[in-house]
Tab-separated table of C-alpha atoms in Angstrom:
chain	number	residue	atom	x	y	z
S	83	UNK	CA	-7.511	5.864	-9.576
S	84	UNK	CA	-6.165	6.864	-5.961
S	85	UNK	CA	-8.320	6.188	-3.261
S	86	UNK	CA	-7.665	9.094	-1.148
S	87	UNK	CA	-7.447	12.495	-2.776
S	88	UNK	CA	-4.836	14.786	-2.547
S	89	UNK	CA	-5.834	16.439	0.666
S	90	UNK	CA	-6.815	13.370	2.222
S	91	UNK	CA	-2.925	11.993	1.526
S	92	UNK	CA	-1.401	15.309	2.187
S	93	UNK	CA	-3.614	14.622	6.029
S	94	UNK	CA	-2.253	11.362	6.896
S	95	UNK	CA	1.528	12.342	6.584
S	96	UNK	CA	0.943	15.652	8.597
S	97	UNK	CA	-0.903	13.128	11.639
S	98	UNK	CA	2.287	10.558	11.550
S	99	UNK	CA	4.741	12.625	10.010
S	100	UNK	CA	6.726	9.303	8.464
S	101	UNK	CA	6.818	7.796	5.777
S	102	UNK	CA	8.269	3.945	5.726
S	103	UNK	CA	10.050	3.191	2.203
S	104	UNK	CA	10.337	-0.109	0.783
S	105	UNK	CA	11.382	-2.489	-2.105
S	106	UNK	CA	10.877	-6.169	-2.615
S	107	UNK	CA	10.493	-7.908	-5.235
S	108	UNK	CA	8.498	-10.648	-3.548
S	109	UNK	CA	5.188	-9.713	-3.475
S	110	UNK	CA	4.216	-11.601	-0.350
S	111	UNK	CA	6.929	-10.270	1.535
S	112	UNK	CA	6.183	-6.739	0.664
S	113	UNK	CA	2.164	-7.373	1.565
S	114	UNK	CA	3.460	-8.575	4.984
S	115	UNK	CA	5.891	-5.496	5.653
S	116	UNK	CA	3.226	-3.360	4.691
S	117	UNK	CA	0.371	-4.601	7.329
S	118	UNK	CA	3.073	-4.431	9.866
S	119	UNK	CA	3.980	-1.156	9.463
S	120	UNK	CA	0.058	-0.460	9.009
S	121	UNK	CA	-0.582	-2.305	12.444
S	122	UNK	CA	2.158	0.088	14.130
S	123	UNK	CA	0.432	3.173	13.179
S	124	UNK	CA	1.621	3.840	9.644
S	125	UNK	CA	-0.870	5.332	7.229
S	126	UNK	CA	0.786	6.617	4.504
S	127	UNK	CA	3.588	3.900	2.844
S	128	UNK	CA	5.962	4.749	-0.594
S	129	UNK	CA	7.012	1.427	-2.393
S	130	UNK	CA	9.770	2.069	-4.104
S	131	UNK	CA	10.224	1.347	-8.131
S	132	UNK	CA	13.160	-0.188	-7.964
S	133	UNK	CA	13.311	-3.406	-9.646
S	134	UNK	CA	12.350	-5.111	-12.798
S	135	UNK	CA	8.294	-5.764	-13.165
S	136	UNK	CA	8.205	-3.424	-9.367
S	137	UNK	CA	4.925	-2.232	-10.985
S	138	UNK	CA	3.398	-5.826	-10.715
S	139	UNK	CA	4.211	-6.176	-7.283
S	140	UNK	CA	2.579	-3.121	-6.435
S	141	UNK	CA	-0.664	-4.399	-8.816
S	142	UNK	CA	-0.798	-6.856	-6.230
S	143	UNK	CA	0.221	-4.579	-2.855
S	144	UNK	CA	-2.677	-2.071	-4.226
S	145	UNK	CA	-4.895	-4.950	-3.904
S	146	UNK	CA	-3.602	-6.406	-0.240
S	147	UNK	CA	-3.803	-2.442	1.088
S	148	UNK	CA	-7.738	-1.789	0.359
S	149	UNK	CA	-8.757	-5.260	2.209
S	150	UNK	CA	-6.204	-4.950	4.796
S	151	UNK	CA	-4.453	-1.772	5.567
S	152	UNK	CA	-8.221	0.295	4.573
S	153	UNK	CA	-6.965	3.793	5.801
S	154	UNK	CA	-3.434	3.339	4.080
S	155	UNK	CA	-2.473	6.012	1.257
S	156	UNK	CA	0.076	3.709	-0.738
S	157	UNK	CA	2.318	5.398	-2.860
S	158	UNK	CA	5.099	4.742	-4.990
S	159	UNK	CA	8.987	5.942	-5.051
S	160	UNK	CA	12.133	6.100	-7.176
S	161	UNK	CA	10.396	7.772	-10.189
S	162	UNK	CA	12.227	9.921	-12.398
S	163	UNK	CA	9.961	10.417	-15.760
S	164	UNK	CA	6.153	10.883	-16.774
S	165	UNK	CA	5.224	7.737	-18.257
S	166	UNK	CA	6.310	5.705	-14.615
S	167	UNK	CA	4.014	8.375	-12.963
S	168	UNK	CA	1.434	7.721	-15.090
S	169	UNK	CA	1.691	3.682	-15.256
S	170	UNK	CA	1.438	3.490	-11.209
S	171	UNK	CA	-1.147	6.398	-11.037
S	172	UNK	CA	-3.154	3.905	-13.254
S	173	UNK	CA	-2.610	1.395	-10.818
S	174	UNK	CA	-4.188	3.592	-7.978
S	175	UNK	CA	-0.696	5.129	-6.276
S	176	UNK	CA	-2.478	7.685	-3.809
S	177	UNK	CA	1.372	9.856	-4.237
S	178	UNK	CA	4.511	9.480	-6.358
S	179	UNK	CA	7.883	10.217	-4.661
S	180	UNK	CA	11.193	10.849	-6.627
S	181	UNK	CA	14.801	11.251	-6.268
S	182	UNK	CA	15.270	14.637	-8.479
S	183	UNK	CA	12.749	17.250	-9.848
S	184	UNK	CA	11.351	16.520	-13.349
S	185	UNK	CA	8.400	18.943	-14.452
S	186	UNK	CA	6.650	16.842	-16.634
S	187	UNK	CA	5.816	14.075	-13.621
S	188	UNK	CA	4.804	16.886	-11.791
S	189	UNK	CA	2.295	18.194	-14.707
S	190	UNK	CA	1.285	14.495	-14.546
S	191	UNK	CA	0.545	14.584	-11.270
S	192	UNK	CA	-1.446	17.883	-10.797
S	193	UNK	CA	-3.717	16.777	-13.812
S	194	UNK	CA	-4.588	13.824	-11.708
S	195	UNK	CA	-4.665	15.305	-8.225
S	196	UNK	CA	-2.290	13.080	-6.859
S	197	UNK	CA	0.694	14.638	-4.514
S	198	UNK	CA	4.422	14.523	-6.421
S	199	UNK	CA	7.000	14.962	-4.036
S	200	UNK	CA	10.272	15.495	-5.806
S	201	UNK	CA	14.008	14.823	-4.584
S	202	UNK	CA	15.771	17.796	-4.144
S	203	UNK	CA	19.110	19.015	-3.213
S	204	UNK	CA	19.414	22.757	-3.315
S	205	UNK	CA	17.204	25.659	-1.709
S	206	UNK	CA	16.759	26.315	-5.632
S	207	UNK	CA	15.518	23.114	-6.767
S	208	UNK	CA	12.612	23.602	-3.783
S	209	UNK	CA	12.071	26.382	-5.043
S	210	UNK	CA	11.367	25.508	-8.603
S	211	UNK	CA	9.475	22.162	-7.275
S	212	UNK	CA	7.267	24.553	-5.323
S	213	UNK	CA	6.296	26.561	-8.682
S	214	UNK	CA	5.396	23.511	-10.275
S	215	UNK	CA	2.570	23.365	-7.235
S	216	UNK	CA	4.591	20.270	-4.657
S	217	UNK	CA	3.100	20.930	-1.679
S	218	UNK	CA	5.464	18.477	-0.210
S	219	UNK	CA	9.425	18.306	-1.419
S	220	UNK	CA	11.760	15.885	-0.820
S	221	UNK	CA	15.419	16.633	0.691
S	222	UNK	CA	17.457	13.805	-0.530
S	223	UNK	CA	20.090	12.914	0.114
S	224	UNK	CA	19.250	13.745	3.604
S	225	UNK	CA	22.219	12.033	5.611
S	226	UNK	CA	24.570	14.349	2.816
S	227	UNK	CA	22.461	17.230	3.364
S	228	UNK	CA	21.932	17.269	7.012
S	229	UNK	CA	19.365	18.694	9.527
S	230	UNK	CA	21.410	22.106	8.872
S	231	UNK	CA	20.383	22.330	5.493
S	232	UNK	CA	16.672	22.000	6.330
S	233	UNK	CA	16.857	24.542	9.428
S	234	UNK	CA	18.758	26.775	7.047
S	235	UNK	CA	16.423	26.409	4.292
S	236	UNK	CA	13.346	26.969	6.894
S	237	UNK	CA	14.550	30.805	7.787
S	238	UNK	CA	13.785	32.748	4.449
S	239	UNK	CA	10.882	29.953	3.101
S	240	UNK	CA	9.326	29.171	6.710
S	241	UNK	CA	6.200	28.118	4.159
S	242	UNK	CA	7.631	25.144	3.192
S	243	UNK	CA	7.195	21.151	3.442
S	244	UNK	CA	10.137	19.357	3.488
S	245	UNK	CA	10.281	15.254	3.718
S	246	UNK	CA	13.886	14.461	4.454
S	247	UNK	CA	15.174	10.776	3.399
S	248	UNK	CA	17.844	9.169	2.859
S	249	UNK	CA	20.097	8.002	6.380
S	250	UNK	CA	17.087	9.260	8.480
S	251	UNK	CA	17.076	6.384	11.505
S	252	UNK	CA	14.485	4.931	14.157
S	253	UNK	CA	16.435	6.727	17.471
S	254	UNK	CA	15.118	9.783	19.725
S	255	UNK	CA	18.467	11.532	18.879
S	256	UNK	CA	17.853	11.612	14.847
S	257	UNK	CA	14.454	11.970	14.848
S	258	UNK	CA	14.856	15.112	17.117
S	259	UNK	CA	17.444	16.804	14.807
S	260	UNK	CA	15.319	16.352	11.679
S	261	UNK	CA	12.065	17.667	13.567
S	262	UNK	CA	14.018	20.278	15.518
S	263	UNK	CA	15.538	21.501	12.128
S	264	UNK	CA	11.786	22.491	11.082
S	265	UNK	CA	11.314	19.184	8.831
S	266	UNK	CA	7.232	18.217	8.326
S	267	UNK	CA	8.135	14.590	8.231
S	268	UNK	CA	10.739	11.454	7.153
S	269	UNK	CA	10.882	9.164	4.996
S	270	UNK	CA	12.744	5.944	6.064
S	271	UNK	CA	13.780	2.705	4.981
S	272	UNK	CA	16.704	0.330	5.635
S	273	UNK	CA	16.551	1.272	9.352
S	274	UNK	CA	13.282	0.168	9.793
S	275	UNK	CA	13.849	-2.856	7.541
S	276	UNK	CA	17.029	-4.549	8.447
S	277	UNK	CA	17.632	-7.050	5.546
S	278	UNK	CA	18.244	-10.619	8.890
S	279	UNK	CA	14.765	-9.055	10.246
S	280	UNK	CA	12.952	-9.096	6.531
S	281	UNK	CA	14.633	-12.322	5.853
S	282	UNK	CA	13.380	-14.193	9.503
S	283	UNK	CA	10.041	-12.508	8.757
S	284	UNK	CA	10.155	-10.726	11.816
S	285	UNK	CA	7.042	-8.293	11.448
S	286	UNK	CA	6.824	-8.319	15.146
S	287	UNK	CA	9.850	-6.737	14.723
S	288	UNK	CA	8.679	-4.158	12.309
S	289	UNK	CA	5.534	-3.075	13.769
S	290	UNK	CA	7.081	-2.424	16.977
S	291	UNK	CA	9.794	-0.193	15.489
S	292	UNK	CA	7.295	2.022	13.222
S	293	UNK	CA	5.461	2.465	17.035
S	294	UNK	CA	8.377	3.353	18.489
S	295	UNK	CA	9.469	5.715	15.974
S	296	UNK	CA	5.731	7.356	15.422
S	297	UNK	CA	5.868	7.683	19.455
S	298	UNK	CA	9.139	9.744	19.366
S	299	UNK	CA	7.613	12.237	16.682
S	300	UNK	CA	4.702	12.948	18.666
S	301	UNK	CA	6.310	13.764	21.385
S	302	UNK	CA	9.204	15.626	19.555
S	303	UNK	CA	6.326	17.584	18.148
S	304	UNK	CA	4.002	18.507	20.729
């Protein structure tokens, strides 16, 4: 069972507005990118389902988060079908994150009170993953998509939550378009995580770029 309700989750993304994604299948490693990003601010982190047994790694993250990272809503990404949903739910996944819409992960998810944030790619699809009761949808890919797409979208549905991912990046200039375009927060991974940092175990590294980025939102959005 999640820790933190679905209010309490929906909270700490609107306070940071980012989300960090991640993916490795090295349990240790993921543990130690997760309490950096936790010591640079973070409070709400997807792991990504992405590789084989990815579910026993986050068994294990679940566990690192609640004696460590105590205010962290960890989630999990990269889900496309009910049963997934339901196996990391199980687990104690405070939100589940996917790449397209499916209706039964969301039915999943509002039995269980825990926030489904679906990839979409059309003012439609938003649409249709706001009937289903998102209160938070995904624009993915976002880099395709563009901050155009999301300031476009904004005008006739000004009500709605978008997370944009996919290409967002760590610089003033990005981060500016996305928040400019009316986004309520980004979800980010490989520029956060360069693969010669993760490998050097630079978490120095890491913390100081989820501050950095967290700093630029704030300001963008004061």
């Amino acid at each position: 069972m999640s820790r933190f309700d679905k209010l309490a989750v929906m909270t700490k993304i609107a306070q940071t507005r980012m989300v960090p994604v991640f993916y490795h299948k090295d349990a240790s490693v993921a543990c130690a990118v997760v309490k950096a990003c936790y010591d640079g601010g973070v409070r709400a982190f997807e792991f990504t389902n992405r590789g084989d047994m990815a579910h026993e790694v986050f068994r294990e993250l679940i566990r690192f988060a609640e004696k460590e990272c105590p205010e962290l809503a960890l989630g999990v990404g990269s889900v496309v079908d009910a049963p997934t949903a339901v196996l990391y739910i199980q687990m104690g996944a405070c939100f589940v994150v996917g790449p397209l819409l499916n209706s039964d992960v969301a039915k999943v998810c509002n039995r269980r009170g825990v926030p489904y944030t679906p990839g979409c790619g059309s003012v439609t699809e938003v649409g249709q993953a706001q009937e289903l009761g998102c209160d938070l949808v995904k624009v993915f890919p976002g880099d395709v998509l563009g901050p155009k797409f999301v300031k476009g979208l904004m005008a006739p549905m000004p009500w709605s939550r978008i997370m944009v991912t996919g290409g967002v990046e760590p610089t003033e200039e990005n981060l500016t378009a996305w928040m400019k375009a009316g986004a309520f927060c980004v979800g980010m991974g490989s520029k956060l995580f360069p693969k010669d940092k993760v490998a050097d175990e630079d978490w120095q590294y890491v913390t100081d770029m989820c501050r950095q980025s967290l700093e630029i939102i704030s300001r963008i959005s004061r």
